[in-house]
CSV table of C-alpha atoms in Angstrom, one decimal:
chain,number,residue,atom,x,y,z
A,1,MET,CA,105.6,79.1,67.2
A,2,ASP,CA,108.5,77.8,65.3
A,3,VAL,CA,109.4,75.6,68.3
A,4,VAL,CA,105.9,73.9,68.3
A,5,PHE,CA,105.1,73.7,64.5
A,6,ASP,CA,107.1,72.7,61.5
A,7,GLU,CA,107.5,75.1,58.6
A,8,ALA,CA,104.6,73.7,56.7
A,9,ALA,CA,102.2,73.9,59.6
A,10,ALA,CA,103.4,77.4,60.6
A,11,ARG,CA,102.5,78.7,57.1
A,12,VAL,CA,98.8,77.9,57.4
A,13,LEU,CA,98.5,79.7,60.8
A,14,LYS,CA,96.8,83.1,60.8
A,15,GLU,CA,97.8,85.5,63.5
A,16,GLU,CA,94.5,87.3,63.2
A,17,GLU,CA,92.8,84.2,64.5
A,18,TRP,CA,94.9,83.8,67.7
A,19,TRP,CA,93.4,84.6,71.1
A,20,PHE,CA,94.2,84.1,74.7
A,21,GLU,CA,92.2,82.6,77.6
A,22,SER,CA,93.1,82.3,81.2
A,23,GLU,CA,93.4,78.8,82.8
A,24,GLU,CA,90.1,79.6,84.6
A,25,GLY,CA,88.3,80.2,81.3
A,26,SER,CA,88.3,84.0,81.2
A,27,LEU,CA,88.9,85.7,77.8
A,28,LEU,CA,91.7,88.2,77.8
A,29,LYS,CA,90.8,91.4,75.9
A,30,TRP,CA,93.5,92.6,73.6
A,31,HIS,CA,93.1,96.3,74.5
A,32,TRP,CA,93.4,95.9,78.3
A,33,PRO,CA,96.8,96.6,79.8
A,34,ILE,CA,98.6,93.5,81.1
A,35,GLY,CA,98.5,94.9,84.7
A,36,LEU,CA,94.7,95.3,84.5
A,37,LEU,CA,94.3,91.8,83.2
A,38,TYR,CA,96.3,90.4,86.1
A,39,ASP,CA,94.4,92.5,88.7
A,40,ASN,CA,91.1,91.3,87.2
A,41,HIS,CA,92.5,87.7,87.3
A,42,SER,CA,93.5,88.1,91.0
A,43,ILE,CA,90.2,89.5,92.2
A,44,SER,CA,88.3,86.8,90.3
A,45,LEU,CA,90.0,84.2,92.6
A,46,SER,CA,88.3,85.8,95.6
A,47,THR,CA,85.1,83.8,94.8
A,48,LYS,CA,86.9,80.6,93.8
A,49,GLN,CA,89.5,80.0,96.4
A,50,SER,CA,88.7,78.7,99.9
A,51,ALA,CA,88.5,81.2,102.7
A,52,SER,CA,91.7,79.6,104.2
A,53,SER,CA,93.7,79.9,101.0
A,54,SER,CA,96.0,82.9,100.8
A,55,GLN,CA,98.2,81.7,97.9
A,56,VAL,CA,98.0,83.9,94.8
A,57,THR,CA,97.7,81.8,91.6
A,58,PRO,CA,99.9,82.9,88.7
A,59,LEU,CA,98.1,84.1,85.5
A,60,ARG,CA,98.4,81.1,83.3
A,61,LEU,CA,97.5,81.7,79.6
A,62,ILE,CA,96.1,79.4,77.0
A,63,LEU,CA,96.8,80.4,73.4
A,64,HIS,CA,94.1,79.4,70.9
A,65,LEU,CA,95.0,79.4,67.2
A,66,ALA,CA,91.5,79.5,65.6
A,67,SER,CA,87.9,80.5,66.0
A,68,PRO,CA,88.2,83.7,68.1
A,69,PRO,CA,85.0,84.7,69.9
A,70,THR,CA,84.9,88.2,68.3
A,71,ASP,CA,81.7,89.1,70.0
A,72,LYS,CA,83.4,89.0,73.3
A,73,LEU,CA,87.0,90.0,72.4
A,74,LEU,CA,85.6,93.2,70.7
A,75,LEU,CA,88.8,93.9,68.8
A,76,SER,CA,90.9,92.0,66.3
A,77,PRO,CA,94.4,91.0,67.5
A,78,SER,CA,96.3,93.5,65.5
A,79,ALA,CA,98.6,96.3,66.5
A,80,GLU,CA,96.4,98.8,64.6
A,81,SER,CA,93.3,97.8,66.5
A,82,CYS,CA,95.0,98.2,69.8
A,83,LYS,CA,96.3,101.5,68.8
A,84,GLN,CA,92.9,102.8,67.8
A,85,ALA,CA,91.4,101.5,71.1
A,86,PHE,CA,94.2,103.2,73.1
A,87,MET,CA,93.8,106.5,71.3
A,88,GLY,CA,90.1,106.3,71.8
A,89,GLN,CA,90.5,105.8,75.5
A,90,MET,CA,92.9,108.7,75.7
A,91,LYS,CA,90.3,111.0,74.0
A,92,GLU,CA,87.5,109.7,76.2
A,93,ALA,CA,89.5,110.3,79.3
A,94,ASP,CA,90.4,113.8,78.0
A,95,PHE,CA,86.7,114.6,77.6
A,96,ILE,CA,85.6,113.3,81.0
A,97,ARG,CA,88.4,115.0,82.7
A,98,TRP,CA,88.2,118.4,81.1
A,99,GLY,CA,84.8,118.5,79.4
A,100,ASN,CA,86.3,118.5,75.9
A,101,THR,CA,89.0,116.8,73.8
A,102,LYS,CA,90.9,119.9,72.9
A,103,ARG,CA,94.1,118.8,74.5
A,104,MET,CA,94.2,115.5,72.5
A,105,THR,CA,92.9,116.9,69.2
A,106,GLY,CA,95.3,119.8,69.6
A,107,LEU,CA,98.3,117.5,69.4
A,108,ARG,CA,100.1,117.2,66.1
A,109,LYS,CA,99.8,113.8,64.4
A,110,ALA,CA,103.5,113.1,65.2
A,111,GLU,CA,102.8,113.7,68.9
A,112,GLN,CA,99.7,111.5,68.9
A,113,ASP,CA,101.7,108.7,67.3
A,114,GLY,CA,104.4,109.3,69.8
A,115,LEU,CA,102.0,108.4,72.6
A,116,TRP,CA,101.4,105.0,71.2
A,117,GLU,CA,104.9,104.4,70.0
A,118,GLY,CA,106.3,105.2,73.4
A,119,ILE,CA,104.1,102.6,75.0
A,120,LYS,CA,104.7,100.0,72.3
A,121,GLU,CA,108.5,100.4,72.3
A,122,HIS,CA,108.7,100.9,76.1
A,123,ASN,CA,110.1,104.3,75.5
A,124,PHE,CA,108.4,106.0,78.4
A,125,ASP,CA,110.3,109.3,78.1
A,126,GLU,CA,108.8,109.7,74.7
A,127,TYR,CA,105.3,108.8,76.0
A,128,TRP,CA,105.6,111.3,78.9
A,129,ARG,CA,107.0,114.0,76.7
A,130,VAL,CA,103.5,114.2,75.1
A,131,ALA,CA,101.3,112.8,77.8
A,132,SER,CA,102.4,115.6,80.2
A,133,LYS,CA,100.5,118.0,77.9
A,134,VAL,CA,97.1,116.3,78.4
A,135,THR,CA,97.2,114.6,81.8
A,136,PRO,CA,96.7,116.2,85.3
A,137,THR,CA,99.7,116.4,87.7
A,138,THR,CA,100.1,116.7,91.4
A,139,THR,CA,102.1,119.9,91.6
A,140,PRO,CA,102.6,122.9,89.3
A,141,THR,CA,106.0,123.9,88.0
A,142,ARG,CA,107.8,126.6,89.9
A,143,SER,CA,110.2,129.0,88.2
A,144,GLN,CA,112.9,128.3,90.8
A,145,SER,CA,112.6,124.5,90.5
A,146,PRO,CA,115.4,122.5,88.9
A,147,PRO,CA,114.7,120.7,85.6
A,148,PRO,CA,112.9,117.4,86.2
A,149,PRO,CA,114.9,114.2,85.7
A,150,PRO,CA,114.0,111.8,82.8
A,151,SER,CA,110.8,109.8,83.1
A,152,SER,CA,109.3,112.1,85.7
A,153,THR,CA,108.0,114.9,83.5
A,154,SER,CA,104.3,114.1,84.4
A,155,MET,CA,104.9,114.7,88.1
A,156,HIS,CA,106.5,118.1,87.8
A,157,THR,CA,104.9,119.8,84.9
A,158,ARG,CA,101.4,121.1,84.3
A,159,PRO,CA,99.8,122.1,81.1
A,160,PRO,CA,99.1,125.9,81.3
A,161,SER,CA,95.4,125.3,80.8
A,162,ALA,CA,95.4,123.0,83.8
A,163,ASP,CA,97.0,125.4,86.2
A,164,PRO,CA,94.4,126.6,88.8
A,165,SER,CA,95.8,130.1,88.5
A,166,THR,CA,94.5,130.3,84.9
A,167,ASN,CA,91.0,129.2,85.9
A,168,GLY,CA,91.4,126.4,83.5
A,169,GLY,CA,91.7,123.5,85.9
A,170,PRO,CA,89.6,120.4,85.5
A,171,ASP,CA,86.2,120.4,87.1
A,172,ARG,CA,86.2,116.6,87.5
A,173,ASP,CA,88.4,114.2,89.4
A,174,GLY,CA,89.4,112.1,86.5
A,175,PRO,CA,88.0,109.2,84.5
A,176,ARG,CA,87.7,106.0,86.6
A,177,SER,CA,86.2,102.6,86.0
A,178,PRO,CA,85.3,100.0,88.7
A,179,ILE,CA,85.8,96.5,87.4
A,180,LEU,CA,84.1,93.6,89.1
A,181,GLU,CA,85.5,90.1,89.5
A,182,ASP,CA,83.8,88.8,86.4
A,183,GLY,CA,85.4,91.6,84.3
A,184,THR,CA,82.2,93.7,84.0
A,185,LEU,CA,82.4,97.4,84.0
A,186,PRO,CA,79.4,98.7,85.8
A,187,SER,CA,80.5,102.3,85.8
A,188,ARG,CA,81.2,102.8,82.1
A,189,ALA,CA,78.3,100.6,81.1
A,190,SER,CA,75.8,103.2,82.1
A,191,ASP,CA,75.6,106.8,80.8
A,192,HIS,CA,75.1,108.4,84.1
A,193,SER,CA,78.3,107.0,85.4
A,194,VAL,CA,80.6,108.7,82.9
A,195,ARG,CA,78.9,112.0,82.3
A,196,PRO,CA,81.4,114.9,83.1
A,197,LEU,CA,79.8,116.3,86.2
A,198,ARG,CA,81.4,117.4,89.5
A,199,PRO,CA,80.1,115.3,92.4
A,200,ASP,CA,77.7,117.1,94.8
A,201,LEU,CA,80.1,118.0,97.7
A,202,ARG,CA,79.8,120.3,100.7
A,203,PRO,CA,82.1,123.3,100.5
A,204,GLY,CA,85.6,122.4,101.7
A,205,SER,CA,85.1,118.6,101.3
A,206,THR,CA,86.9,116.4,98.9
A,207,HIS,CA,85.7,113.6,96.6
A,208,THR,CA,87.2,110.4,97.9
A,209,LEU,CA,87.4,106.8,96.7
A,210,ALA,CA,85.0,105.8,99.5
A,211,ARG,CA,82.4,108.3,98.2
A,212,PHE,CA,82.8,107.0,94.7
A,213,LEU,CA,82.5,103.4,95.6
A,214,THR,CA,79.5,104.0,97.9
A,215,THR,CA,77.8,105.9,95.1
A,216,ARG,CA,78.5,103.4,92.3
A,217,LEU,CA,78.4,100.1,94.3
A,218,PRO,CA,76.2,100.7,97.4
A,219,LEU,CA,75.5,97.1,98.0
A,220,LEU,CA,79.2,96.3,98.3
A,221,PHE,CA,80.3,99.5,99.9
A,222,PRO,CA,77.4,100.7,102.2
A,223,SER,CA,77.5,104.3,103.5
A,224,PRO,CA,79.1,104.9,106.9
A,225,GLU,CA,75.7,106.1,108.2
A,226,SER,CA,74.3,102.6,107.7
A,227,GLY,CA,76.6,101.0,110.2
A,228,GLN,CA,77.3,98.1,107.9
A,229,SER,CA,80.8,96.8,107.0
A,230,ASN,CA,82.1,96.8,103.4
A,231,LEU,CA,81.7,93.5,101.6
A,232,ALA,CA,84.4,94.2,99.1
A,233,CYS,CA,87.8,95.9,98.7
A,234,ALA,CA,89.3,98.0,95.9
A,235,PHE,CA,92.6,97.5,94.2
A,236,ILE,CA,94.3,100.0,91.9
A,237,GLN,CA,97.5,99.0,90.0
A,238,GLY,CA,97.8,96.0,92.2
A,239,VAL,CA,97.7,98.0,95.4
A,240,PRO,CA,94.9,97.9,98.1
A,241,ALA,CA,93.6,101.5,97.9
A,242,PRO,CA,92.7,103.3,101.1
A,243,HIS,CA,89.2,104.5,100.9
A,244,ASP,CA,90.0,108.0,102.1
A,245,THR,CA,92.2,108.6,99.1
A,246,GLU,CA,91.2,111.7,97.1
A,247,MET,CA,90.0,110.9,93.6
A,248,ALA,CA,91.9,113.8,92.1
A,249,TRP,CA,95.1,112.4,93.5
A,250,LEU,CA,94.3,109.0,92.0
A,251,GLY,CA,93.7,110.6,88.7
A,252,ALA,CA,97.1,112.2,88.7
A,253,CYS,CA,99.2,109.4,90.2
A,254,MET,CA,97.4,106.1,89.6
A,255,ALA,CA,95.9,106.4,86.1
A,256,GLY,CA,97.1,104.0,83.4
A,257,ALA,CA,98.8,105.1,80.2
A,258,ASP,CA,95.4,105.6,78.6
A,259,GLY,CA,94.4,108.1,81.3
A,260,TRP,CA,91.9,105.9,83.2
A,261,VAL,CA,92.0,104.9,86.8
A,262,ASN,CA,90.9,101.2,86.8
A,263,VAL,CA,89.5,100.2,90.2
A,264,CYS,CA,89.3,96.4,90.5
A,265,VAL,CA,86.7,95.2,93.1
A,266,GLY,CA,87.2,91.9,95.0
A,267,LEU,CA,85.3,90.3,97.8
A,268,GLN,CA,86.3,90.7,101.4
A,269,ARG,CA,86.1,87.8,103.7
A,270,ASP,CA,86.7,87.4,107.5
A,271,GLY,CA,87.6,91.1,107.6
A,272,ALA,CA,90.5,90.7,105.2
A,273,ALA,CA,90.9,91.5,101.6
A,274,ARG,CA,91.0,88.5,99.3
A,275,TYR,CA,93.5,89.2,96.5
């Protein structure tokens, strides 16, 4: 801001009144990860670009210096507010995944602070040192396995209570949230979408992304029995997600730092995903 304003003008600015807006007029929520903001921006273009356009528009930001729409931003633009939102998301994900928040509340205060500090300071080894105690993994640790390299703890270690051999594994596939092109959250806006229940599956079958999308957004993702084509496509962490992907795998490998799998849903035109 020193480049734009002189010293006198800079003194009257209040950081707590700053807020960001995209060039298209979408408010950017402080507590959303930047990758999720960009994914949401990208899928929103699927209704605004022409069918022949394949160019991805950069996310251009407009910084406002006053009059923040607090009713839409939800949080004040402070590090403490973002920290509280992040920790709240971690605890919510912990409850939905395991049915309780014992793993999060069982952490020492220094460990809980370490989760946030690791993200804030880009010290991901510090983050995973603690996160590996509360998040699911893809494979259990074997006694004969070599020590995992730095930054990969989460993929090779499993909390004892999460090991299937202890009968303490999760009875859910992990917290997930579909996000539509206008930034709405249909899954988490309704109580029945986030209640910690195992989906009704036949013995031997798995809970897939296709089943989740058909259940939550049936108009966009009709059931295979209907013979209708999908009208939308799903993106997770910027990647078009195959619909036969297991939800448990997504929860272990594609969740964000807050423990949530954010599924962005964009329109599909002419048989191709618009992103």
